[in-house]
Coordinates of C-alpha atoms and ligand atoms in Angstrom, one line a residue:
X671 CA 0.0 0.0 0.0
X672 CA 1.1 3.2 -0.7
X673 CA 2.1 5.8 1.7
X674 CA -0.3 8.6 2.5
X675 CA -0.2 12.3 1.0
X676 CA 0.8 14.7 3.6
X677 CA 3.0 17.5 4.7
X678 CA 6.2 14.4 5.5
X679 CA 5.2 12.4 2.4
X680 CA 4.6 15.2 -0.2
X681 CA 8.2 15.1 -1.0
X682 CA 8.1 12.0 -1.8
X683 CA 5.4 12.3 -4.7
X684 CA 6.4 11.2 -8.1
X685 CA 7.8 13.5 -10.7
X686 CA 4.4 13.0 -13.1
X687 CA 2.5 15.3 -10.2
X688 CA 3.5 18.7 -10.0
X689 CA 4.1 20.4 -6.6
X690 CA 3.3 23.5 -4.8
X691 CA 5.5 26.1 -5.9
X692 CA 5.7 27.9 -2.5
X693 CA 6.2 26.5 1.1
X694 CA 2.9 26.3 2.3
X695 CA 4.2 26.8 5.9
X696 CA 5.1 30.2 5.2
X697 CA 1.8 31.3 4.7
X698 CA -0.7 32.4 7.3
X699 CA -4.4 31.7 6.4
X700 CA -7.1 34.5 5.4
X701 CA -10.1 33.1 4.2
X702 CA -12.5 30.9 5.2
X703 CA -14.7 28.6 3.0
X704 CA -17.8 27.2 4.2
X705 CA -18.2 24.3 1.2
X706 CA -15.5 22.6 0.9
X707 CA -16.4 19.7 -1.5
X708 CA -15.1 18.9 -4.5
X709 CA -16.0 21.9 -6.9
X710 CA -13.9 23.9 -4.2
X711 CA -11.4 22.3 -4.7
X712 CA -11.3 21.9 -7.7
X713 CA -12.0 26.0 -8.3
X714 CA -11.3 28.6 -5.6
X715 CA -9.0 26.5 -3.8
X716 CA -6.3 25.9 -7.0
X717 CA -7.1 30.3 -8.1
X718 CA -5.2 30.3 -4.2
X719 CA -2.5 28.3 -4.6
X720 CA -1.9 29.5 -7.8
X721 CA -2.1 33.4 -6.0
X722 CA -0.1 32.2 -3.1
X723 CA 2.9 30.9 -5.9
X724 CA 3.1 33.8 -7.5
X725 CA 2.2 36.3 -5.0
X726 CA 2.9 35.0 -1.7
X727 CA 0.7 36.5 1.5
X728 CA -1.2 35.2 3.8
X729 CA -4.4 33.6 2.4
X730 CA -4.3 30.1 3.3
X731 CA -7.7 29.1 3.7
X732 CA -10.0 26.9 6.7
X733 CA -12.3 24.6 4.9
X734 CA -15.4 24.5 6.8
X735 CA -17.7 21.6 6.0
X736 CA -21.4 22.3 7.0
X737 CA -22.4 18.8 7.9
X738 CA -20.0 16.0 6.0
X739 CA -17.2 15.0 8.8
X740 CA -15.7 12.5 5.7
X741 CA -13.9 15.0 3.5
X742 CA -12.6 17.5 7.1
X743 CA -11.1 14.0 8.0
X744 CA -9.7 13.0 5.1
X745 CA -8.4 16.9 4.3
X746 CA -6.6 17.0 8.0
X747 CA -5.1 13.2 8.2
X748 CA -3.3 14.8 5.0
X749 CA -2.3 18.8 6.4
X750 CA -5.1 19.7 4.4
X751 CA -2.9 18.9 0.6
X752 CA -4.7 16.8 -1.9
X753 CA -4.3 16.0 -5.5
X754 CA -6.2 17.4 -8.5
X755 CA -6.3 15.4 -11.5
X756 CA -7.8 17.2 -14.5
X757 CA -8.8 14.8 -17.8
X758 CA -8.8 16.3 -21.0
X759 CA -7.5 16.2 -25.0
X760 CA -4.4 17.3 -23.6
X761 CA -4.2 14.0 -21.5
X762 CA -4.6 13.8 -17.5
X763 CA -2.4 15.7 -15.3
X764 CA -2.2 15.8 -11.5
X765 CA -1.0 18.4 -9.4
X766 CA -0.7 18.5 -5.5
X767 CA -2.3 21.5 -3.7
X768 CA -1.9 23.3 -1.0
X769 CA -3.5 26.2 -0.4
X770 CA -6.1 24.6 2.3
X771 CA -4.5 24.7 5.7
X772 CA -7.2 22.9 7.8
X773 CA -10.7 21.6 7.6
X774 CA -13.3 21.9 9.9
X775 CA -16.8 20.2 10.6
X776 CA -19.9 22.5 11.9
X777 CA -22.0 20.3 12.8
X778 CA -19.2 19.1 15.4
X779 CA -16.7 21.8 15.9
X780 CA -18.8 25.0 15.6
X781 CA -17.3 26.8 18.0
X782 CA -13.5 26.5 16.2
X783 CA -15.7 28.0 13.3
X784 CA -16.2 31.2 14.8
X785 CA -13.5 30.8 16.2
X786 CA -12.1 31.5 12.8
X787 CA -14.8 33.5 11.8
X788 CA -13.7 36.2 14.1
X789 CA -10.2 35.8 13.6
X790 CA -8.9 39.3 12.2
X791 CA -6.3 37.6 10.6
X792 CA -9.8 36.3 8.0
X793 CA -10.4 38.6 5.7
X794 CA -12.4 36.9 3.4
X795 CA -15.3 34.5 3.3
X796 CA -16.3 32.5 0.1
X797 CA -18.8 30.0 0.0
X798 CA -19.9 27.3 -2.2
X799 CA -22.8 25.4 0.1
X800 CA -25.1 24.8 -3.1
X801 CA -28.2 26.3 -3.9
X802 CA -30.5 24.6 -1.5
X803 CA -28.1 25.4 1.7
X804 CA -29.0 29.5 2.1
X805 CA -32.7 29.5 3.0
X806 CA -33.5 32.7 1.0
X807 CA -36.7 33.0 0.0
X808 CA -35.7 34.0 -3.7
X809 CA -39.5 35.3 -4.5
X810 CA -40.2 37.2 -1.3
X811 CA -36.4 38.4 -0.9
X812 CA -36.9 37.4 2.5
X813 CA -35.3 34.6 4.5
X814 CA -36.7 30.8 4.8
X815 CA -38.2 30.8 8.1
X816 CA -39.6 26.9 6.9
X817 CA -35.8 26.3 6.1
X818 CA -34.5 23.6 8.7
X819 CA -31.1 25.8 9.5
X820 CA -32.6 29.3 9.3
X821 CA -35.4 27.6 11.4
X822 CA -32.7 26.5 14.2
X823 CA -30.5 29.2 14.6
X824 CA -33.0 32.1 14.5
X825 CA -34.1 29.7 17.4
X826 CA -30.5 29.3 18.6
X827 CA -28.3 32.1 17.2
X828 CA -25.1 32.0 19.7
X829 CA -25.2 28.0 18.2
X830 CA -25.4 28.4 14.5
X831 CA -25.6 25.7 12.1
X832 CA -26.3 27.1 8.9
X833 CA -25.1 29.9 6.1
X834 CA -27.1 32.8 7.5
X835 CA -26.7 31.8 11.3
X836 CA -22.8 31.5 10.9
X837 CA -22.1 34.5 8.9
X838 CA -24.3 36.9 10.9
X839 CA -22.8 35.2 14.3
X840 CA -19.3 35.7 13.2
X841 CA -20.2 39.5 11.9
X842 CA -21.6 40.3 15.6
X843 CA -19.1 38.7 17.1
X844 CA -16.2 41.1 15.4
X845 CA -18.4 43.9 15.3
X846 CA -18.6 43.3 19.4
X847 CA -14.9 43.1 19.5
X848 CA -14.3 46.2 17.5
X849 CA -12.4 43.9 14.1
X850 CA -13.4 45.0 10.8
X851 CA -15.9 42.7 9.2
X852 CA -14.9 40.5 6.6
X853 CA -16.0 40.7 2.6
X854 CA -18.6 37.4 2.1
X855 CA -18.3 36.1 -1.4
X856 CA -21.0 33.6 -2.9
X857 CA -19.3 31.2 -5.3
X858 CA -22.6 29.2 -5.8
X859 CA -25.0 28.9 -9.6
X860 CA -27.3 32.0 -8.4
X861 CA -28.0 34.9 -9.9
X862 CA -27.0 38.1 -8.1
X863 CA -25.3 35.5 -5.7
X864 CA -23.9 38.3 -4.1
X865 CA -26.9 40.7 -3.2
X866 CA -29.2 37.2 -3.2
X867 CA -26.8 36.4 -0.2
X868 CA -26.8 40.0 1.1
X869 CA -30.2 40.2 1.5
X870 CA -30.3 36.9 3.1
X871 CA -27.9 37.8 6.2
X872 CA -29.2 41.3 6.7
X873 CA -32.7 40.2 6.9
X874 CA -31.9 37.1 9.4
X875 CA -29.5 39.7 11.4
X876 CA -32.8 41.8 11.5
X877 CA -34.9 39.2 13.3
X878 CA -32.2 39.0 15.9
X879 CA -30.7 42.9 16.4
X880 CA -31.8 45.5 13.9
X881 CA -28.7 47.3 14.6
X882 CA -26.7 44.6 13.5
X883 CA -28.6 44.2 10.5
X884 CA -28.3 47.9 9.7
X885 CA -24.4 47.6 10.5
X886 CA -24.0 44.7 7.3
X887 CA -25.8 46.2 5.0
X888 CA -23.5 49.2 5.6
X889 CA -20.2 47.9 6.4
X890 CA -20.2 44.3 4.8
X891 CA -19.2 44.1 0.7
X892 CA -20.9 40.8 -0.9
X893 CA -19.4 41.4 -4.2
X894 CA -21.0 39.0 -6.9
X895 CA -19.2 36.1 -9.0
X896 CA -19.2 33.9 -11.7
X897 CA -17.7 30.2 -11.2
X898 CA -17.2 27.8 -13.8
X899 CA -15.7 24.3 -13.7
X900 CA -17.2 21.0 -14.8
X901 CA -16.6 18.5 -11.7
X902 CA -17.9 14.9 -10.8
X903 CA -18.4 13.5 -7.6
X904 CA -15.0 12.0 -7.0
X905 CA -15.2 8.2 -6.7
X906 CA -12.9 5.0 -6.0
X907 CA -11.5 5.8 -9.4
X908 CA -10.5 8.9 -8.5
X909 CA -8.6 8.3 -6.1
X910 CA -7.1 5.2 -7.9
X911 CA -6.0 7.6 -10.6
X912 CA -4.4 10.2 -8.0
X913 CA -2.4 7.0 -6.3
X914 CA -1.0 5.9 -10.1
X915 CA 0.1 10.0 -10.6
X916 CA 1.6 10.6 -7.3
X917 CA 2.4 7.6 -5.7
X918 CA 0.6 8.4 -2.6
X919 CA -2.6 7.2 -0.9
X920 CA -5.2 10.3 -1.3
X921 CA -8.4 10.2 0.0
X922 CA -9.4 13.8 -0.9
X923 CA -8.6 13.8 -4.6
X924 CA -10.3 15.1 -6.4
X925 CA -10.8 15.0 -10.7
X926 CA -11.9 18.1 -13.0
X927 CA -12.1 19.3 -16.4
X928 CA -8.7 21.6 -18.3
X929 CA -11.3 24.2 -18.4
X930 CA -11.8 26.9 -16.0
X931 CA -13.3 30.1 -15.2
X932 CA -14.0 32.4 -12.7
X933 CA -15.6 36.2 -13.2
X934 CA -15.7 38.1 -9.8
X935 CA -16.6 41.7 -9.1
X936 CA -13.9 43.8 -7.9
X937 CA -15.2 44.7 -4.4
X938 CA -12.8 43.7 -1.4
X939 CA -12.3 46.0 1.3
X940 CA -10.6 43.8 3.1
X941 CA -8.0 42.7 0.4
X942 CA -8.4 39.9 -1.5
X943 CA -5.8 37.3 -2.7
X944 CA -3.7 37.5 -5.9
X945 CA -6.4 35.5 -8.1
X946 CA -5.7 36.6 -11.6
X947 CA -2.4 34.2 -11.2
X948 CA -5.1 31.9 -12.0
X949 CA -6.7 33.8 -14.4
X950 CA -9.7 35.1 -12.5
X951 CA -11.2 38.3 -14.2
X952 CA -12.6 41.2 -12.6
X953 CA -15.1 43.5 -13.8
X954 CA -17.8 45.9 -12.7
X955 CA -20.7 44.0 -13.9
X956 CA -20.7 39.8 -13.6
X957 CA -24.5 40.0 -14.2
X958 CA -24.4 39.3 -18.3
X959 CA -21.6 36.6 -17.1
X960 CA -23.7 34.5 -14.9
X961 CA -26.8 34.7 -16.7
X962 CA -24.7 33.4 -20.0
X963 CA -23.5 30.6 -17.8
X964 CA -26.3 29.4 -15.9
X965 CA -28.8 29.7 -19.4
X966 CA -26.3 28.5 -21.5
X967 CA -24.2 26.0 -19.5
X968 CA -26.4 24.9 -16.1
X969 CA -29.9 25.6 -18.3
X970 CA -28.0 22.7 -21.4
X971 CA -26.9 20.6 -18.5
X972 CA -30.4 20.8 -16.5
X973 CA -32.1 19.3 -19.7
X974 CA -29.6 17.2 -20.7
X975 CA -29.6 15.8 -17.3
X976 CA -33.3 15.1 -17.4
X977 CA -33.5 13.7 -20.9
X978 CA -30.2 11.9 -21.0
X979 CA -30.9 10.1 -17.5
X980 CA -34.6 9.2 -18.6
X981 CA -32.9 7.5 -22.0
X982 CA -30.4 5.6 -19.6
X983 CA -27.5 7.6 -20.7
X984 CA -25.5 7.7 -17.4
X985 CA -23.1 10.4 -18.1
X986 CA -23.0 13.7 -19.8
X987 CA -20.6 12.0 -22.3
X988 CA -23.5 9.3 -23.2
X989 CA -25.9 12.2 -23.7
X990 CA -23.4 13.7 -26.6
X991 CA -22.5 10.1 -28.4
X992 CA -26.4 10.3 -29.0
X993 CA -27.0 12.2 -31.9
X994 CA -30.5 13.3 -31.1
X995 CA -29.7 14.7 -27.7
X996 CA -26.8 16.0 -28.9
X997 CA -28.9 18.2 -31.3
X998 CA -31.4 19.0 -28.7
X999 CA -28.4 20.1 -26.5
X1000 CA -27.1 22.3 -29.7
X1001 CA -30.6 23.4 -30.3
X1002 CA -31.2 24.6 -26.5
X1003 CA -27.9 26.1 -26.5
X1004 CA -28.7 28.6 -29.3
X1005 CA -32.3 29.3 -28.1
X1006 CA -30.5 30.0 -24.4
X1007 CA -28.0 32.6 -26.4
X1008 CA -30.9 34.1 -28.0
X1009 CA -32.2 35.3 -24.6
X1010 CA -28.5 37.4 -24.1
X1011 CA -27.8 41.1 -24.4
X1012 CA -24.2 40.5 -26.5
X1013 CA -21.4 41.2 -24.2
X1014 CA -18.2 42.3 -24.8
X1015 CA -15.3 39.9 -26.0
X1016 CA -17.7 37.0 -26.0
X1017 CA -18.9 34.8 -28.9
X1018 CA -21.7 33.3 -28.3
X1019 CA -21.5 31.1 -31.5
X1020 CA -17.7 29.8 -30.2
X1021 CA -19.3 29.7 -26.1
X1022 CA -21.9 27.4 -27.1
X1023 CA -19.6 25.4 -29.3
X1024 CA -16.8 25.2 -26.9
X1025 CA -19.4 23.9 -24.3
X1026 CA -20.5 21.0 -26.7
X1027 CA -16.8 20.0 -26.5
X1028 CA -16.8 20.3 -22.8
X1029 CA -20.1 18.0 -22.1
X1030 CA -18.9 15.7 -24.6
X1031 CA -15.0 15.5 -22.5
X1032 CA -14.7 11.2 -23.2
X1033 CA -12.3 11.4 -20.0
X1034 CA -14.9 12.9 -17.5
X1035 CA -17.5 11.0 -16.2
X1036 CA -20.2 13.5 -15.3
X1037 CA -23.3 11.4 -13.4
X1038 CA -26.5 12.8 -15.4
X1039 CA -28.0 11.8 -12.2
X1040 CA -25.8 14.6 -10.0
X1041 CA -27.1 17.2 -11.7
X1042 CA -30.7 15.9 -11.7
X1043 CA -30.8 16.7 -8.2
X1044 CA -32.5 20.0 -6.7
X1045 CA -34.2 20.7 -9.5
X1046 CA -37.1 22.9 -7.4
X1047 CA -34.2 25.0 -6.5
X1048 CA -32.0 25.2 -9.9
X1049 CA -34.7 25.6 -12.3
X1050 CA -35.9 29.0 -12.0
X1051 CA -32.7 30.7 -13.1
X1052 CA -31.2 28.1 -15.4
X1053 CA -34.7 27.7 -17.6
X1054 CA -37.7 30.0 -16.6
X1055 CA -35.8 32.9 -16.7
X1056 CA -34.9 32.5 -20.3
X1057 CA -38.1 31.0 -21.0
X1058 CA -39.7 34.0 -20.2
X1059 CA -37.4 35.9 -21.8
X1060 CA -37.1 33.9 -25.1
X1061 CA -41.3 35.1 -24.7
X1062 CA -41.2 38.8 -24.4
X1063 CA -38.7 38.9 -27.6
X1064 CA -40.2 36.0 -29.8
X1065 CA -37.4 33.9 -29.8
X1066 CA -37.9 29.8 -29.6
X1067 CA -39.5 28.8 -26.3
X1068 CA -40.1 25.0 -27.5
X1069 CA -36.2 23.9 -25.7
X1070 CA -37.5 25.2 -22.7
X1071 CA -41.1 23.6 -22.4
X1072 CA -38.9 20.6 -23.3
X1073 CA -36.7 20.7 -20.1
X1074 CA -39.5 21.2 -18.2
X1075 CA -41.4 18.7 -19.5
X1076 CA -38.3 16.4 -19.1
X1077 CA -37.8 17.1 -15.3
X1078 CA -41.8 16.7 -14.6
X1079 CA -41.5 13.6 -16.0
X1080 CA -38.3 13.0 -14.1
X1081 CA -40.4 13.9 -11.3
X1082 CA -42.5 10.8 -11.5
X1083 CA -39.7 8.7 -9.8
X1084 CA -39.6 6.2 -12.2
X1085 CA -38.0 5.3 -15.1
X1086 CA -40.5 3.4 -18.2
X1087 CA -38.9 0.1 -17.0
X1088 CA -40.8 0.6 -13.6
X1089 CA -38.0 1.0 -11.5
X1090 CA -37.9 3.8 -8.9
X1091 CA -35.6 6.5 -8.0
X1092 CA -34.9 9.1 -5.3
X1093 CA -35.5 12.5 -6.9
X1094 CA -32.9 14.6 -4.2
X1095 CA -34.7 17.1 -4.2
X1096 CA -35.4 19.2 -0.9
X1097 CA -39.1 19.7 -2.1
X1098 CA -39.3 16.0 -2.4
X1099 CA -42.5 15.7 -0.6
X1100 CA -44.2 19.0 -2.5
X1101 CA -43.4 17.1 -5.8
X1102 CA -44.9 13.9 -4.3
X1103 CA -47.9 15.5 -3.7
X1104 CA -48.1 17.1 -7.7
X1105 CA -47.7 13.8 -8.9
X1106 CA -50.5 12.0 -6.9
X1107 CA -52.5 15.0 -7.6
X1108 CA -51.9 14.8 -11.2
X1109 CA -51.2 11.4 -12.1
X1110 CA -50.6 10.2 -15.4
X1111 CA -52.6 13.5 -17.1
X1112 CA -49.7 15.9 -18.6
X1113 CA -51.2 18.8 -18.6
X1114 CA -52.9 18.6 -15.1
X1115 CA -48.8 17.6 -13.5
X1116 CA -47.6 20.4 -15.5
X1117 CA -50.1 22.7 -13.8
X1118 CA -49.3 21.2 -10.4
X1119 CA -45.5 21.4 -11.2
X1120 CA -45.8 25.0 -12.3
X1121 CA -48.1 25.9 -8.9
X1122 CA -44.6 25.2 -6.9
X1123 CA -43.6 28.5 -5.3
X1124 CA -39.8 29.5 -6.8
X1125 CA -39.9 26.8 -9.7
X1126 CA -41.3 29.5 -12.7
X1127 CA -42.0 32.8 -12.1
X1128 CA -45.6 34.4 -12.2
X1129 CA -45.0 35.0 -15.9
X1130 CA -44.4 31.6 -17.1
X1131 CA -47.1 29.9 -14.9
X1132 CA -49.4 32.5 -15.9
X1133 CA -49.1 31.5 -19.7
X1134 CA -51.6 29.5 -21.3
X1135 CA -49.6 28.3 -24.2
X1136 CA -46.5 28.2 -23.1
X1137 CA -48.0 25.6 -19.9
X1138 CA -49.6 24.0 -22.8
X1139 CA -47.0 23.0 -24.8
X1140 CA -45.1 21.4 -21.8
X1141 CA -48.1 19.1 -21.2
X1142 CA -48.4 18.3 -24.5
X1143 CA -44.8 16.9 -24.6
X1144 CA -45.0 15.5 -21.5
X1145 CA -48.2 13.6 -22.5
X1146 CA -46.6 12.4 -25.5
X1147 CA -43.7 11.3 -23.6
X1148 CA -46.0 9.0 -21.3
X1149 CA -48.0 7.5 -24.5
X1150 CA -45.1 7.5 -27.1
X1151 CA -42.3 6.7 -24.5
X1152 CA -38.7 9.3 -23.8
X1153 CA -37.1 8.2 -26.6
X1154 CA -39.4 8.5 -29.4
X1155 CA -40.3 12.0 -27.7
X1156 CA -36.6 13.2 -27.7
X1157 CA -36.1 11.4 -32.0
X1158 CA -38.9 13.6 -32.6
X1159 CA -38.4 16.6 -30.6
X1160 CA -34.4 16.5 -32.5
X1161 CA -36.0 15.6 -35.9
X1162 CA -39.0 17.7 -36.7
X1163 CA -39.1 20.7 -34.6
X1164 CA -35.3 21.1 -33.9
X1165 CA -35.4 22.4 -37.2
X1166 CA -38.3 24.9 -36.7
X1167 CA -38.5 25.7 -32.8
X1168 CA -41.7 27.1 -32.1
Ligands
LIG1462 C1 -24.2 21.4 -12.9 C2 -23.1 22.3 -12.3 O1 -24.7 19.9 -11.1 C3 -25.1 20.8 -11.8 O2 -26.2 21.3 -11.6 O3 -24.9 22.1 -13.8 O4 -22.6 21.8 -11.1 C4 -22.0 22.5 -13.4 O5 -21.3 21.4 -13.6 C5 -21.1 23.6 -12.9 O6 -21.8 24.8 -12.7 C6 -20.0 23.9 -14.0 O7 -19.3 25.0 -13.7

């Protein structure tokens, strides 16, 4: 068996993994990220250690894990260094990283949390908790008081357990001992993720101390920001893979695409590291960035997800070796870019085209099934938005009636062969209760689906033809079965979207 990866056994990794170009001792930590699965690190984390090579400083981060104890484990039986493997034309490279210094649990360790949290050496919080994690009521711009988190620590707030509880706990707690706040920066697939997020802790700090409340929405920059990295669950073959590159037993591996991206608005008070070493770019404005991303890349991927895992294609990759779903994801691509004010320096034509490459990566294995999950919570701003869009300018709406119709029938549970499924979805129950309501009767789940408070705005639900055409499909769907819904759908009407 190989010896583990860790500060006395990094030395020792083979030549074919590259290796931190700075001593990661040297370096005192300044951020702290509350996420810190595998799209961290496989994102902000490597934008770090690429800022800490070139430009030194002290912004070693403390991974904080909301509920998983696995990965804080795993990260701190190895001084926080792991190995990321990206898979690509160019062939699979591994490189070791360093840039987390330690890992911590909430759920058992909350108080070393805010410990950190009011640690004036932090300057920075990032998060990337997924969208399901914040409890902000999107529609109201109000917090979740039904959220299970927001629930408890409103309840509890010295004890925090959740996004809003932690950050507004750690924010008193500095404000109380006269430290500068920290700058909070949402790395999750939300629009606005940075005022979403703002609005979310200023409204909980309200329900506890208006004051404090007042004192964040002054004092506290959530600037806004664009991530962009295609990243599987890891699995046993990850880590087999990061044991052939380095030699070294990793339990934290972790496997990505060559691609990556991240757009972030230029607002730190508190400094901020050296992230263009890692080619981070800042603007003014990520708005037009993250709506082109989550229409064009998380609205494709939503669809595909739904079609391609109701065909039985297990991966993304399956999806694009079919050539009717890789047309439908060519023809959803361009109705997404339709719905886009141009922006400067991007082709649309190229984005979309370079995404087809990406989905269709044969080295990543991309679970059509992970990004089925939370659709309730996803939907809204990867496929209603443009939908209702796409119908105020009279550009094709048909792709997106076709997504939807492909996760309400993804929302059944079960696949044509009769064999059942979790959905993962936090409105599991809600959806439950549709379908029973519904039944088999497309246009009546549609109607049920579309009554779900977040999934589609007002607009959508409120159109008679648009929530027509999405029961239609999904009727044929049931009668004709998925796949001779999806031949058709890339045969006939790709070629004239309605
Ligand atoms: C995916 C995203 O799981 C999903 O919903 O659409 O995680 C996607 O892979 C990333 O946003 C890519 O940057």
């Amino acid at each position: 068996m190989s010896p583990q990866l860790g500060e006395t056994t990094m030395g020792h990794a083979q030549a074919t993994a590259v290796r931190p170009g700075y001593d990661p001792a040297a370096h005192g930590v300044g951020i702290v990220h509350i996420g810190c699965g595998a799209f961290h690190r496989a994102h902000q984390a490597v934008y770090t250690d690429d800022a800490l090579a070139r430009s030194g400083g002290d912004w070693r981060i403390i991974g904080v894990s909301l509920r998983s104890t696995e990965i804080v484990d795993a990260l701190n039986a190895q001084s926080g260094l792991y190995t990321l493997i990206t898979r690509g034309a160019g062939g699979t490279h591994s490189r070791i990283v360093a840039s987390l210094a330690e890992a911590r649990a909430a759920s058992r360790d909350v108080a070393h949390v805010l410990a950190a949290l009011v640690d004036p050496n932090i300057h920075l919080v990032t998060l990337t908790v997924t969208e399901k994690a914040y409890g902000i009521d999107r529609t109201a711009g109000d917090i979740d008081e039904t959220h299970a988190a927001v629930a408890a620590d409103l309840a509890r707030p010295d004890a925090p357990t959740g996004v809003l509880g932690l950050l507004t706990e750690g924010l008193r707690r500095r404000r109380q001992a006269g430290i500068p706040p920290f700058t909070v920066l949402c790395c999750d697939n939300l629009p606005d993720n940075g005022h979403l997020l703002r609005t979310g802790v200023t409204a909980f700090a309200r329900r506890i101390d208006p004051e404090l409340a007042d004192f964040i929405a002054q004092e506290v920059a959530f600037p806004c920001s664009m991530v962009d990295r295609i990243t599987p669950a890891p699995t046993a073959q990850t880590r087999a893979e990061a044991e052939r590159q380095t030699g070294l037993e990793d339990l934290a591996a972790v496997e990505t695409e060559p691609f990556t991206q991240w757009v972030i608005e230029d607002r730190f008070p508190a400094g901020r590291p050296d992230w263009e070493a890692g080619g981070a770019l800042f603007v003014d404005d990520v708005a037009p960035y993250e709506r082109m991303k989550l229409r064009m890349l998380n609205g494709t991927h939503s669809m595909l997800a739904y079609a391609g895992f109701l065909a039985g294609c297990v991966y993304v990759r399956d999806v694009m070796a079919d050539a009717s779903l890789a047309a439908l994801v060519k023809r959803h691509l361009a109705a997404a870019a339709a719905t886009l004010e141009p922006l400067d320096g991007i082709d649309r034509a190229r984005y979309a085209e370079q995404l087809a490459e990406r989905f269709a990566n044969p080295a990543i294995a991309h679970a059509t099934y992970q990004i089925a999950m939370d659709g309730t919570e996803k939907l809204a701003q990867r496929i209603a938005a443009p939908a209702v869009a796409a119908l105020e300018q009279g550009t094709p709406t048909r792709p997106f009636a076709f997504a939807l119709a492909m996760w309400m029938r993804y929302c059944l549970g079960r696949s044509e062969a009769g064999e059942t499924y979790d959905l993962r979805d936090p409105r599991e129950a809600s959806i439950a209760a549709a379908v029973a309501q519904a039944g088999d009767d497309g246009h009546a789940l549609a109607a049920a689906l579309f009554a779900l408070r977040d999934v589609s705005p007002q607009r959508l639900a409120a159109d008679a033809g648009f929530q027509a055409q999405v029961g239609e499909i999904l009727n044929a769907t049931m009668a004709n079965g998925v796949r001779a819904v999806i031949d058709a759908e890339a045969q006939d009407r790709a070629a004239t979207p309605s």
